[in-house]
Short mmCIF file of C-alpha atoms in Angstrom, two decimals:
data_model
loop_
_atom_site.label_atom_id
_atom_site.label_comp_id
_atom_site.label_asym_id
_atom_site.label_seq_id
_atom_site.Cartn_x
_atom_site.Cartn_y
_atom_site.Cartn_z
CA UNK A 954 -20.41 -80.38 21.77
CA UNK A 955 -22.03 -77.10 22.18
CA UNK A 956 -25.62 -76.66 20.80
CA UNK A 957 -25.15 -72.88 19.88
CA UNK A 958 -25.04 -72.09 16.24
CA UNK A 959 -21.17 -71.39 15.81
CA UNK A 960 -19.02 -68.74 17.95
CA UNK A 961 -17.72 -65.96 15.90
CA UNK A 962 -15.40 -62.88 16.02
CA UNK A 963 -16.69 -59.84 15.08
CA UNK A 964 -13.74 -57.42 14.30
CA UNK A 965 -14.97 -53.16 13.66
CA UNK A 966 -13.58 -50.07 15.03
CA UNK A 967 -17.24 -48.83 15.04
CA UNK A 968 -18.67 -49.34 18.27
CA UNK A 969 -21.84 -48.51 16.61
CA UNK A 970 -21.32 -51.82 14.09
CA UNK A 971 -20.04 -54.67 16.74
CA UNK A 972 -23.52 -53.41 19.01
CA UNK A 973 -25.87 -53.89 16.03
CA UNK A 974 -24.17 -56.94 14.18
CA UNK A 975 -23.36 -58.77 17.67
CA UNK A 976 -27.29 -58.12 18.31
CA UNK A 977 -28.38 -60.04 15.02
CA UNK A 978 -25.86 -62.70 15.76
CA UNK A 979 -26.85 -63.55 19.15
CA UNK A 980 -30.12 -63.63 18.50
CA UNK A 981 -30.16 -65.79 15.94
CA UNK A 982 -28.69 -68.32 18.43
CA UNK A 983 -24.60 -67.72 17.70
CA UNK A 984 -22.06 -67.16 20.51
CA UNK A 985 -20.26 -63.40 19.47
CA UNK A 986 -17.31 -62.15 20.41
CA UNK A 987 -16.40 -58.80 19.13
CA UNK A 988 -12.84 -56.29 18.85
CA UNK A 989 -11.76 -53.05 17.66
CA UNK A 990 -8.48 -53.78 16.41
CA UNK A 991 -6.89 -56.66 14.23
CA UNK A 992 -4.28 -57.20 16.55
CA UNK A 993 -6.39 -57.95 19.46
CA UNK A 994 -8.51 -60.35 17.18
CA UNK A 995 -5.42 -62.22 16.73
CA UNK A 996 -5.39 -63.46 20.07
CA UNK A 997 -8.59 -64.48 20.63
CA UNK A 998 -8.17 -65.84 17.62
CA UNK A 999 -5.67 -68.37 19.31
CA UNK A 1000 -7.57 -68.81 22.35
CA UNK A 1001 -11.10 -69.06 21.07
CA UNK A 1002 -12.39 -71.90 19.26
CA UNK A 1003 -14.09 -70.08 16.63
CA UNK A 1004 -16.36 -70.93 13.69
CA UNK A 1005 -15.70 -67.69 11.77
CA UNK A 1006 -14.36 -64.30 11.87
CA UNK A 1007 -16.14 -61.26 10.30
CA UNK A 1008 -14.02 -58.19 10.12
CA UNK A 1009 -13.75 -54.55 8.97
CA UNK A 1010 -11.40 -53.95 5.64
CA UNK A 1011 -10.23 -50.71 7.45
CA UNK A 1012 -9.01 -51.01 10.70
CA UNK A 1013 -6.69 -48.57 12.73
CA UNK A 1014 -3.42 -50.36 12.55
CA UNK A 1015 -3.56 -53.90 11.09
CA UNK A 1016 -6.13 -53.94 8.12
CA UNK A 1017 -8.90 -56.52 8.16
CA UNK A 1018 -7.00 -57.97 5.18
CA UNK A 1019 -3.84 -58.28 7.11
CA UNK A 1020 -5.76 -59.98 9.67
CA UNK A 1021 -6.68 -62.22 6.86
CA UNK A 1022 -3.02 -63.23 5.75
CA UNK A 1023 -1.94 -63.16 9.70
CA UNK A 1024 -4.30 -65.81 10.35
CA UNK A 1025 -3.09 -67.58 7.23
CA UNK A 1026 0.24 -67.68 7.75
CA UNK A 1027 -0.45 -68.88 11.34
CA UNK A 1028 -2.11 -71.88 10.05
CA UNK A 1029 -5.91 -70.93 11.23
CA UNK A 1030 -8.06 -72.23 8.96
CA UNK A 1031 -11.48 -70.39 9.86
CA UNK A 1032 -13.48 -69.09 7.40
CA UNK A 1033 -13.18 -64.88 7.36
CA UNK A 1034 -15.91 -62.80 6.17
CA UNK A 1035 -14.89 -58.96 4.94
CA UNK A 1036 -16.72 -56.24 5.39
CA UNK A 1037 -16.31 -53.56 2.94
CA UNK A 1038 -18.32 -50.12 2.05
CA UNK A 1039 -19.86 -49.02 -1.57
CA UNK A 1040 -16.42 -47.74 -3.75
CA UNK A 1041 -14.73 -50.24 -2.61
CA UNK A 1042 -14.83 -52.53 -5.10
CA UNK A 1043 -11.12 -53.38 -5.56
CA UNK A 1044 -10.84 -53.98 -2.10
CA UNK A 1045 -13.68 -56.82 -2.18
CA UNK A 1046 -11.94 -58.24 -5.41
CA UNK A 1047 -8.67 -58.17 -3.03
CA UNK A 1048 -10.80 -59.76 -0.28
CA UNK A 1049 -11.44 -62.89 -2.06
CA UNK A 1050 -8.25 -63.37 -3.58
CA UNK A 1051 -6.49 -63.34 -0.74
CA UNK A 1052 -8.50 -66.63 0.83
CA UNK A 1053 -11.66 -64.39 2.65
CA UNK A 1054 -14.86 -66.92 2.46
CA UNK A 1055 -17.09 -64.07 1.35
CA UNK A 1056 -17.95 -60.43 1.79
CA UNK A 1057 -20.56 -58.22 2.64
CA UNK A 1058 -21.20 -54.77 1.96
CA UNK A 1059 -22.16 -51.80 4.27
CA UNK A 1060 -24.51 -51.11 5.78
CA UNK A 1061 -24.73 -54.82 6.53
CA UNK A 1062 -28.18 -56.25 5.40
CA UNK A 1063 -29.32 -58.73 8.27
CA UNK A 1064 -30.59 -61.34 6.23
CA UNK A 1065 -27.53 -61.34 3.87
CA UNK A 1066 -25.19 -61.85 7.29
CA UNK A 1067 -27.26 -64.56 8.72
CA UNK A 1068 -26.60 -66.13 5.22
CA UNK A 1069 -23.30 -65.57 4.81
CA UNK A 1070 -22.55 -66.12 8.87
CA UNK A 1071 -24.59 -69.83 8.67
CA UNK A 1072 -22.74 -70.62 5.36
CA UNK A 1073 -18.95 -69.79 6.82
CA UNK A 1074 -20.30 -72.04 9.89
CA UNK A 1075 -21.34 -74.80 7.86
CA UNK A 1076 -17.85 -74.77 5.81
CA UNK A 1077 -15.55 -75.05 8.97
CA UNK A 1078 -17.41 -77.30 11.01
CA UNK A 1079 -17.86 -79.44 7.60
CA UNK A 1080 -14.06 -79.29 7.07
CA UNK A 1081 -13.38 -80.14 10.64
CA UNK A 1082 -15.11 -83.17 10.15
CA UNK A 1083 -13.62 -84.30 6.97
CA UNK A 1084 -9.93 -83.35 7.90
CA UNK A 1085 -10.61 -84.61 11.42
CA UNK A 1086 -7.25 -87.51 11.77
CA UNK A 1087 -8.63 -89.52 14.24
CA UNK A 1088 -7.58 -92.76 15.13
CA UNK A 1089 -10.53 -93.97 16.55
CA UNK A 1090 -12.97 -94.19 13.19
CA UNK A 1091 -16.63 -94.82 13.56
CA UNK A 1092 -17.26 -98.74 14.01
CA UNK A 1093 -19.51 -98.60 10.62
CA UNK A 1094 -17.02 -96.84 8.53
CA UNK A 1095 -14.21 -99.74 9.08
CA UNK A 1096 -15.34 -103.36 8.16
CA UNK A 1097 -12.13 -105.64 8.25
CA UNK A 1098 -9.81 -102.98 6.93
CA UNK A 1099 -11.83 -101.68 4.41
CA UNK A 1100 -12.58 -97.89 5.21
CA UNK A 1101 -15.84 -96.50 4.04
CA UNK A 1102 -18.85 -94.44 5.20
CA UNK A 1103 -20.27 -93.53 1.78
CA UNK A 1104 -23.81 -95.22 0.72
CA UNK A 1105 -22.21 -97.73 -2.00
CA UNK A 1106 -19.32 -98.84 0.75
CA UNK A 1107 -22.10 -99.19 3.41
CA UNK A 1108 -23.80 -101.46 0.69
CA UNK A 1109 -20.53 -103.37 0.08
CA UNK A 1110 -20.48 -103.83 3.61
CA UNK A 1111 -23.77 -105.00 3.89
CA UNK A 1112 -23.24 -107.28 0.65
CA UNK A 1113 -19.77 -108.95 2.33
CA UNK A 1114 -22.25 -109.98 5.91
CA UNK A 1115 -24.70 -112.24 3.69
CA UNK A 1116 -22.79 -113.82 0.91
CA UNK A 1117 -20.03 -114.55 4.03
CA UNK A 1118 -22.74 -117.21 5.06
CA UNK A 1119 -22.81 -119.08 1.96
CA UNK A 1120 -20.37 -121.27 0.06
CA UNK A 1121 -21.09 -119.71 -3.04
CA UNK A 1122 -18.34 -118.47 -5.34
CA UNK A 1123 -17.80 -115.03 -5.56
CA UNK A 1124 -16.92 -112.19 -8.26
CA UNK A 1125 -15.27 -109.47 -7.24
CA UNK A 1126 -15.01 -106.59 -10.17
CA UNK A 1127 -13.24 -103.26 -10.27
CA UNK A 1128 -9.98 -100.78 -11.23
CA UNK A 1129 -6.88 -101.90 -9.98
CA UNK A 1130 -5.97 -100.38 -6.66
CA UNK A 1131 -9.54 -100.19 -5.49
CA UNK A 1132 -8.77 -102.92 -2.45
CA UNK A 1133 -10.59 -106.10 -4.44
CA UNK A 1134 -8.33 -108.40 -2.20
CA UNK A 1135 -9.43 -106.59 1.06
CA UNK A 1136 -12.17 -107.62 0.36
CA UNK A 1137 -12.02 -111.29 -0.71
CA UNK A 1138 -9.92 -111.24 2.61
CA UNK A 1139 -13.39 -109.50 4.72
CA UNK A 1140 -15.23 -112.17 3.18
CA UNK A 1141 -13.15 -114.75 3.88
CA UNK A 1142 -12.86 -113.85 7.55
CA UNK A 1143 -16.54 -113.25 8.29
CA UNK A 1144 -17.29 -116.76 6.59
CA UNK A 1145 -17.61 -120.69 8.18
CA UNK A 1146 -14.04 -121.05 6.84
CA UNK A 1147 -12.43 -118.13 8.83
CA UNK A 1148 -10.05 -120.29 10.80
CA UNK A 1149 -9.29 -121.98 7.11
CA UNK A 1150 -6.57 -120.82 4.90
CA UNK A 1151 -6.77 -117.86 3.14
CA UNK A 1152 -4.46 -118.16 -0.34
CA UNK A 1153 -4.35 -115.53 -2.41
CA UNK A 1154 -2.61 -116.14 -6.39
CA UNK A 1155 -1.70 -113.71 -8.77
CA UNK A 1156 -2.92 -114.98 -12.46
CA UNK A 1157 -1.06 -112.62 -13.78
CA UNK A 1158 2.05 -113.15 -12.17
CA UNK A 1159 3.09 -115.91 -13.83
CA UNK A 1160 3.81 -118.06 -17.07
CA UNK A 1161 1.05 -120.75 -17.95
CA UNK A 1162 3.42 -123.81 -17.59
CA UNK A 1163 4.40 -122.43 -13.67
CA UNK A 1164 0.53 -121.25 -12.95
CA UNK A 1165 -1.21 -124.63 -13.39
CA UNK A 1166 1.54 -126.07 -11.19
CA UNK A 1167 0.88 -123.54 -8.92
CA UNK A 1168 -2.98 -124.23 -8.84
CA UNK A 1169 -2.80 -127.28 -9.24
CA UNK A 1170 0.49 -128.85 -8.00
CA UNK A 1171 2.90 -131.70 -9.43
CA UNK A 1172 4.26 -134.82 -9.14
CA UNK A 1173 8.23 -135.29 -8.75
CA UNK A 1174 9.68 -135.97 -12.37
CA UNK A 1175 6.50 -134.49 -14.74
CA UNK A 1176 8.56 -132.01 -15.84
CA UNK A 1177 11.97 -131.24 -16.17
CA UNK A 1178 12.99 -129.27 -12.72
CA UNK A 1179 10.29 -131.07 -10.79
CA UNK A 1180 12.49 -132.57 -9.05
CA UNK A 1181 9.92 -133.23 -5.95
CA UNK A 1182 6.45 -133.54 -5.14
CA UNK A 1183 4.89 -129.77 -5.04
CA UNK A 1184 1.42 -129.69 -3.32
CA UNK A 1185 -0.65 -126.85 -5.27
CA UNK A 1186 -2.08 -123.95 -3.85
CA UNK A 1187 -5.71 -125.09 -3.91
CA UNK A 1188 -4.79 -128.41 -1.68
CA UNK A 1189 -3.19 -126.40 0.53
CA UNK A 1190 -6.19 -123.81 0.63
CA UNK A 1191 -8.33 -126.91 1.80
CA UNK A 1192 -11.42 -126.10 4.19
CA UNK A 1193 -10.15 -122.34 3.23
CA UNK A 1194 -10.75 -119.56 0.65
CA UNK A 1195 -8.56 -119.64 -2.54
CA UNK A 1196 -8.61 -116.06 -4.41
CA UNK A 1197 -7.67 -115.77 -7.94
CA UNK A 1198 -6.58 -112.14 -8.56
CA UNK A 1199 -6.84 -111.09 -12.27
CA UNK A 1200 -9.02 -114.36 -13.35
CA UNK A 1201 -9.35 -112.69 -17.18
CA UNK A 1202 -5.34 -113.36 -17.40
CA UNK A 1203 -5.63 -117.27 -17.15
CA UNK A 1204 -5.29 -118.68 -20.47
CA UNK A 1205 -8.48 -121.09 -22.62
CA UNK A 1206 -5.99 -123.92 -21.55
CA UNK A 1207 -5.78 -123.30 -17.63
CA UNK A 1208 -9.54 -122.27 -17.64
CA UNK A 1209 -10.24 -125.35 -19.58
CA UNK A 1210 -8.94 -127.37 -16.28
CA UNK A 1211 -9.98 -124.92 -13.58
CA UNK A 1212 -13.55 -125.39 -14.96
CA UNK A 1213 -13.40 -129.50 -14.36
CA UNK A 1214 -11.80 -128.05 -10.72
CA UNK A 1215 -15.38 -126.59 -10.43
CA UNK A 1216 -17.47 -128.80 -11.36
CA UNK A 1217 -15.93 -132.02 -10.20
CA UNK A 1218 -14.35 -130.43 -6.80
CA UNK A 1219 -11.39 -132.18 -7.75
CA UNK A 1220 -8.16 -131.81 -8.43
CA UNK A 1221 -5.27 -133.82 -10.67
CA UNK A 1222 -1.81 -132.40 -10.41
CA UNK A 1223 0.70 -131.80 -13.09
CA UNK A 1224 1.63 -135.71 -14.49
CA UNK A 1225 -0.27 -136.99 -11.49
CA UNK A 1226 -2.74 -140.07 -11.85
CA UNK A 1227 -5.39 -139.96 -9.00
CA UNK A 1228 -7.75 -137.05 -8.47
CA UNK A 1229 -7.76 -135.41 -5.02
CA UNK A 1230 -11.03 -134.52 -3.12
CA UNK A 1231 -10.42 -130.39 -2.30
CA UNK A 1232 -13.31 -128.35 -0.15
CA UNK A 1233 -12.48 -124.54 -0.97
CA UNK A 1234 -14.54 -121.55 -2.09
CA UNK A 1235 -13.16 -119.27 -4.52
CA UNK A 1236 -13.56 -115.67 -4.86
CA UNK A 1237 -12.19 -114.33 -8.36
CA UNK A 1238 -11.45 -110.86 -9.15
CA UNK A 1239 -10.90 -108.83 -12.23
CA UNK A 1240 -10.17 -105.26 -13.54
CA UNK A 1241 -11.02 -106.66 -16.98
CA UNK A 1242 -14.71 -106.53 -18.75
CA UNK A 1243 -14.98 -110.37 -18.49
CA UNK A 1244 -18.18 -110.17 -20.79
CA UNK A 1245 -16.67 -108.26 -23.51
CA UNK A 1246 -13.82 -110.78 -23.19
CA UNK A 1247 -16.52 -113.80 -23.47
CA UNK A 1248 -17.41 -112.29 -27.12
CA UNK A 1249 -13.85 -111.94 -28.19
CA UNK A 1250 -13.07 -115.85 -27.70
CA UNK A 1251 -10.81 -114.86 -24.63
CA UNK A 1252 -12.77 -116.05 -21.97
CA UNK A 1253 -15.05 -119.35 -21.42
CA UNK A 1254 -18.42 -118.53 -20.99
CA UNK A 1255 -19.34 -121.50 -18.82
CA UNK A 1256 -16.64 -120.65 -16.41
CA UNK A 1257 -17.49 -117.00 -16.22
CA UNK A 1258 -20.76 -118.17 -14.99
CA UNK A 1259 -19.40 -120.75 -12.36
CA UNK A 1260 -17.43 -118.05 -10.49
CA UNK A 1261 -19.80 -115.13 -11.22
CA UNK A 1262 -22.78 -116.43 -8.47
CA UNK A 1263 -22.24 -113.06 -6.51
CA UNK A 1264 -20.90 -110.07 -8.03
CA UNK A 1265 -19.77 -107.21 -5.87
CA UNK A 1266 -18.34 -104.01 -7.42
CA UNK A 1267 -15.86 -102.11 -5.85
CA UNK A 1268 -16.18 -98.04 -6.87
CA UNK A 1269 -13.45 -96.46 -7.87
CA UNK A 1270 -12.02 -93.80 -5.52
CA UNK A 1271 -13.10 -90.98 -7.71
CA UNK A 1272 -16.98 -92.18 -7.33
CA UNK A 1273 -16.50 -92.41 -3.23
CA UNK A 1274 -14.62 -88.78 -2.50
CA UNK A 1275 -16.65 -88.60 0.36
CA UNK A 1276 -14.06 -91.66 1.94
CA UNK A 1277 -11.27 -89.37 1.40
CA UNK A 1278 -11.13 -87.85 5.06
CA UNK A 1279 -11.74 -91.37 6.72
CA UNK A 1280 -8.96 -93.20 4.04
CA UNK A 1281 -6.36 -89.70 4.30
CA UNK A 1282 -6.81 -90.05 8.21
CA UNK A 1283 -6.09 -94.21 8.17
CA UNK A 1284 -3.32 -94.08 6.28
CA UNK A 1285 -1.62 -91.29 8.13
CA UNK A 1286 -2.10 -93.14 11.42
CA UNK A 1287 -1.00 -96.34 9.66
CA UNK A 1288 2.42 -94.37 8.25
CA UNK A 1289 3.11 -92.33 11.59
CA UNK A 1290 3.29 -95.54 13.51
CA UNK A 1291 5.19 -97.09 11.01
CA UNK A 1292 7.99 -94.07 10.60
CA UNK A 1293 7.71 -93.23 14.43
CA UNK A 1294 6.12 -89.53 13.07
CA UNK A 1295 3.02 -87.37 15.06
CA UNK A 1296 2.17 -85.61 11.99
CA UNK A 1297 -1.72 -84.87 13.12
CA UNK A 1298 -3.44 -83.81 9.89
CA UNK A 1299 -2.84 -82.65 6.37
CA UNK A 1300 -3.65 -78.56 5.54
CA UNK A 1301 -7.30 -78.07 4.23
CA UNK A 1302 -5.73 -77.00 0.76
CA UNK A 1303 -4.06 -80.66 0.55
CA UNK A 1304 -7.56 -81.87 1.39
CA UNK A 1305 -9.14 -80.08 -1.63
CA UNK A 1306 -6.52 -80.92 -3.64
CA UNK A 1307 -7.30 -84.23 -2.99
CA UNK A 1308 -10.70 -83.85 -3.65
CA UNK A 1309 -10.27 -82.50 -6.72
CA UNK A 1310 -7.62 -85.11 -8.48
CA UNK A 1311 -9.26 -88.10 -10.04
CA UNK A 1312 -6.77 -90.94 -8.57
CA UNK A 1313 -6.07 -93.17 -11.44
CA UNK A 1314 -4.34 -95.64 -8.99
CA UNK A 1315 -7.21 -95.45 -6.54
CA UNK A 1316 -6.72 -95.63 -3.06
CA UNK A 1317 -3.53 -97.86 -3.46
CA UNK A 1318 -2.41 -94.76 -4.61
CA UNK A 1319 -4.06 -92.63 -1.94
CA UNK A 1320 -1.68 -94.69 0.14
CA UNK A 1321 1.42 -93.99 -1.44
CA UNK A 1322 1.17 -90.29 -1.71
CA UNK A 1323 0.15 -90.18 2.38
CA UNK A 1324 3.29 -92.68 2.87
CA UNK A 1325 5.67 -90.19 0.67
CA UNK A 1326 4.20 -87.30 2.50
CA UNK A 1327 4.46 -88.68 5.91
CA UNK A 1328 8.48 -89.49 5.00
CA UNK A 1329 9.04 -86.31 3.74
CA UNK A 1330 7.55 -83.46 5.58
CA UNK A 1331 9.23 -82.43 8.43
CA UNK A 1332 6.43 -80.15 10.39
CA UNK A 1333 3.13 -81.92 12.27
CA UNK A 1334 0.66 -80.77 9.58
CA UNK A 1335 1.17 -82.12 5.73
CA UNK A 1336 0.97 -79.40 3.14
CA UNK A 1337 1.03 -79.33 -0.54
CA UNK A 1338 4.60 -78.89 -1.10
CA UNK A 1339 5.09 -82.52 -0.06
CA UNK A 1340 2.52 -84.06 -2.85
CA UNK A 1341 3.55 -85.22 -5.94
CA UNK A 1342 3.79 -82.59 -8.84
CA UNK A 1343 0.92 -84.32 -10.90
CA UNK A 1344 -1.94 -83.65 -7.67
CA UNK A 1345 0.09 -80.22 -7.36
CA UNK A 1346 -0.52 -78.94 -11.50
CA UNK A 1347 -3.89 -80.45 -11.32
CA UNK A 1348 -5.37 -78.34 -8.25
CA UNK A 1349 -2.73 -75.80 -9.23
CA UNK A 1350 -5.33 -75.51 -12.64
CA UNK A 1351 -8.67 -76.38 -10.49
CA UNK A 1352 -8.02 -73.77 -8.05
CA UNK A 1353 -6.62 -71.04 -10.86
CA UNK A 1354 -10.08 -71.44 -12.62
CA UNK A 1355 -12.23 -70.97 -9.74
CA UNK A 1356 -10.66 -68.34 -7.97
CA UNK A 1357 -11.40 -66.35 -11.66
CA UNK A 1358 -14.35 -67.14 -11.45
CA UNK A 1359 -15.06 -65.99 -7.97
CA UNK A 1360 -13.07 -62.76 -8.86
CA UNK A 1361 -15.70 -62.47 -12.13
CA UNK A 1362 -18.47 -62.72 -10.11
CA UNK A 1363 -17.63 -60.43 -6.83
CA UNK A 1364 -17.07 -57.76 -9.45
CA UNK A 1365 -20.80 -58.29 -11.30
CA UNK A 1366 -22.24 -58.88 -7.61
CA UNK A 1367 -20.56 -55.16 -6.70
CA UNK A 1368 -21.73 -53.63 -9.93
CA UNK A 1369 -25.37 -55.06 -9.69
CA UNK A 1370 -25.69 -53.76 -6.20
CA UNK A 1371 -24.67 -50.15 -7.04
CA UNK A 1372 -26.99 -50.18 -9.66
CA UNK A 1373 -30.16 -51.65 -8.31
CA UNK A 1374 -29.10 -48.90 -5.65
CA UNK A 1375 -29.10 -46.21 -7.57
CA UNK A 1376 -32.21 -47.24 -10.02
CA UNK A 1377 -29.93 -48.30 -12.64
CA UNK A 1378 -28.55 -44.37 -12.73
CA UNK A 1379 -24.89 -45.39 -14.28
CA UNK A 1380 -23.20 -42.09 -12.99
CA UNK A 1381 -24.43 -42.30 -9.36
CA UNK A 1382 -23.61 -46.21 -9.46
CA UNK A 1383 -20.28 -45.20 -10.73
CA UNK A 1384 -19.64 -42.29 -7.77
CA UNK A 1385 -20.76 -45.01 -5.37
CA UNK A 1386 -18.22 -47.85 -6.80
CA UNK A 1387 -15.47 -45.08 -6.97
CA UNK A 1388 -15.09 -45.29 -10.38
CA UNK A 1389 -15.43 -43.11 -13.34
CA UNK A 1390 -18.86 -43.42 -15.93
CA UNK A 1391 -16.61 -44.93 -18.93
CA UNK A 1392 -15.18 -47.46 -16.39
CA UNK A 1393 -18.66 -48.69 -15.03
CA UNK A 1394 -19.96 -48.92 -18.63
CA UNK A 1395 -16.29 -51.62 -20.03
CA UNK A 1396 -17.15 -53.37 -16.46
CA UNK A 1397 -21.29 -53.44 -17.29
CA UNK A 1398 -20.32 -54.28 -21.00
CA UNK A 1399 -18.17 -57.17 -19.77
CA UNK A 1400 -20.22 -58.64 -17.64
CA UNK A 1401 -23.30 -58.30 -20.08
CA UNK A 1402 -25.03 -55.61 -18.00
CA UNK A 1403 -25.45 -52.93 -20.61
CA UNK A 1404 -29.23 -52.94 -22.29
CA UNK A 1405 -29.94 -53.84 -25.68
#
């Protein structure tokens, strides 16, 4: 990786400009490339690996915003910075609609482009990073399937390594979706009883009378359709891990026996008369508020605390966005080998979008929009047409919003500068924004300029 500051285009018909712009560039540390027209910017554009493109609004030929669009519609996703002169205000309001990053005004203060220039470099090289589709993740942000480089999975990872070396039951809380069972399973795996079973059982699944003869197994005739012996699902798990998804959906009568299980380490199956030595650890999990459960006569108090001698909490997916590159890039790789695709990365705006939603399925449901997308979208790069219309409307709103709100303050950033230029003198601030004196003083009255 290079260790200059970023490489950027600088685009001007002025000689004059590129000369003292590239100077302030370079020598604050950036590599600087410079041309006069739009058209020739678009193909270094394609052969440079740039970190941001600063350009003219008036260029001979193609405009700077033109340029803009161009490098839109090719798919370039680096930052462009437009540079537009006093009474020009609509054309900086245009600027930023269309997509630019920012704008500056000439003459070009050097402090405010060393801003702007460090902040455009920042964004891409961020967004290369988080949109990056690698295959090859960082050993620390994958433990046993579970993908996470943020501070509470790093801590979940970290959690998983020590309980792993004890015996002692486990607790696993959180929303559905959030990967509870990955990791039970990581647990499992990293534990004395890896080469042990691993059974996993659905409480939830099924009716009490079928449940306890799951857990627990029966003996032939102790019920009508037993009509053999069944060995339960905890025998079988023996010298293994049994995990109990949805523990809060057992019922007082199954929790009653699954407590004696517990304490006593052994089982008695449905009709059966001898008890049966078992050696497993269980991990429970639940989406439920198990206490709150306790208080409303749901839930047995002495068994919540048998199983609840660990507790780790899995995070929603809308408390660890910063997973989202490192989950969106699994999951692609997972769906492209499994539907023969090479799609190699979703379009920064799907990557916002996802940023912005609040995933009420959580990353289960991370995975089924990348799946559908994958399926669907016939080009190499994912774009928002191919998301479901709820993440669509939602960023459709998001993005709505802001961009108003970046058009409401380019305007009061343009009106403050003619101003402060002019000593507050509204008819000289108006000549200079190109507008007339009754204009300037709706625009100052809107954006609570006027004095008292």
């Amino acid at each position: 990786m290079n260790n200059n500051k970023g490489k950027i285009l600088l685009v001007d018909d002025e000689a004059n400009t590129l000369k003292v712009l590239s100077a302030i560039l370079k020598k604050s540390g950036y590599d600087v490339y410079t041309s006069r027209t739009a058209e020739e910017a678009m193909g270094r554009v394609s052969r440079l690996n740039l970190d941001t493109v600063i350009t003219d609004y008036r260029l001979p030929g193609m405009s700077g915003a033109e340029l803009l669009d161009a490098m839109k519609e090719k798919g370039y996703r680096i930052p462009v910075v437009m540079l537009t002169a006093y009474g020009t205000i609509e054309k900086a309001v245009d600027a930023m609609r269309r997509g630019a990053f920012n704008y500056l005004t000439k003459p070009v203060n050097p402090d405010e482009l060393l801003t702007v220039a460090r902040e455009a470099v920042e964004k891409h090289r961020l967004m290369l990073e988080n949109i990056s589709l690698k295959s090859q993740l960082k050993e620390r942000n994958s433990f046993k399937n579970i993908i996470g480089k943020s501070h509470v999975m790093q801590d979940i990872f970290n959690l998983i390594e020590t309980v792993s070396k004890s015996n002692s039951n486990v607790m696993i809380i959180g929303e559905s979706g959030t990967g509870k069972e990955l990791v039970a399973r990581a647990i499992h795996y990293e534990s004395l009883r890896a080469n042990g079973s691993f059974i996993p059982i659905d409480c939830a699944a099924l009716p009490e009378e079928l449940l306890e003869s799951e857990l627990f197994g029966h003996e032939k005739g102790s019920f009508t359709g037993a009509y053999e012996q069944k060995t339960g699902q905890i025998e079988l798990a023996n010298g293994g891990t049994v995990f109990l998804d949805e523990i809060g959906e057992l019922s007082l009568n199954i929790q009653k026996k699954f407590l004696r299980f517990l304490q006593e380490r052994e089982i008695l199956r449905v009709g059966g008369k001898h008890r049966i030595k078992v050696d497993v650890r269980i991990i429970a999990a639940t989406n439920r508020d198990l206490e709150s459960e306790i208080k409303r006569g749901n839930f047995r108090e002495d068994l919540f605390y048998r199983l609840n001698v660990v507790t780790i909490h899995v995070p929603p997916l809308r408390e660890r966005k910063e997973d989202m590159p490192l989950l969106a890039g699994h999951f692609l790789n997972k769906f492209n080998k499994a539907n023969n695709r090479a799609i190699s990365s979703l379009d920064s705006e799907v990557m916002r979008a996802f940023m912005d939603y609040d995933w009420p399925g959580n990353v289960r449901e991370l995975e089924n929009v990348i799946e559908r997308a994958v399926v669907l979208c016939p080009t190499d790069v994912i774009t928002m047409k191919y998301l479901p219309k709820s993440i669509r409307e939602m960023h459709s709103v998001d993005k709505g919003a802001s961009e108003a709100l970046n058009l409401v303050e380019t305007e009061k950033k343009l009106l403050l500068g003619a101003l402060e230029k002019t000593s507050w003198n509204q008819t000289k601030a108006a000549e200079i924004l190109g507008i007339s004196r009754k204009q300037l003083r709706t625009k100052m009255k809107h954006h609570g300029l006027l004095p008292e």
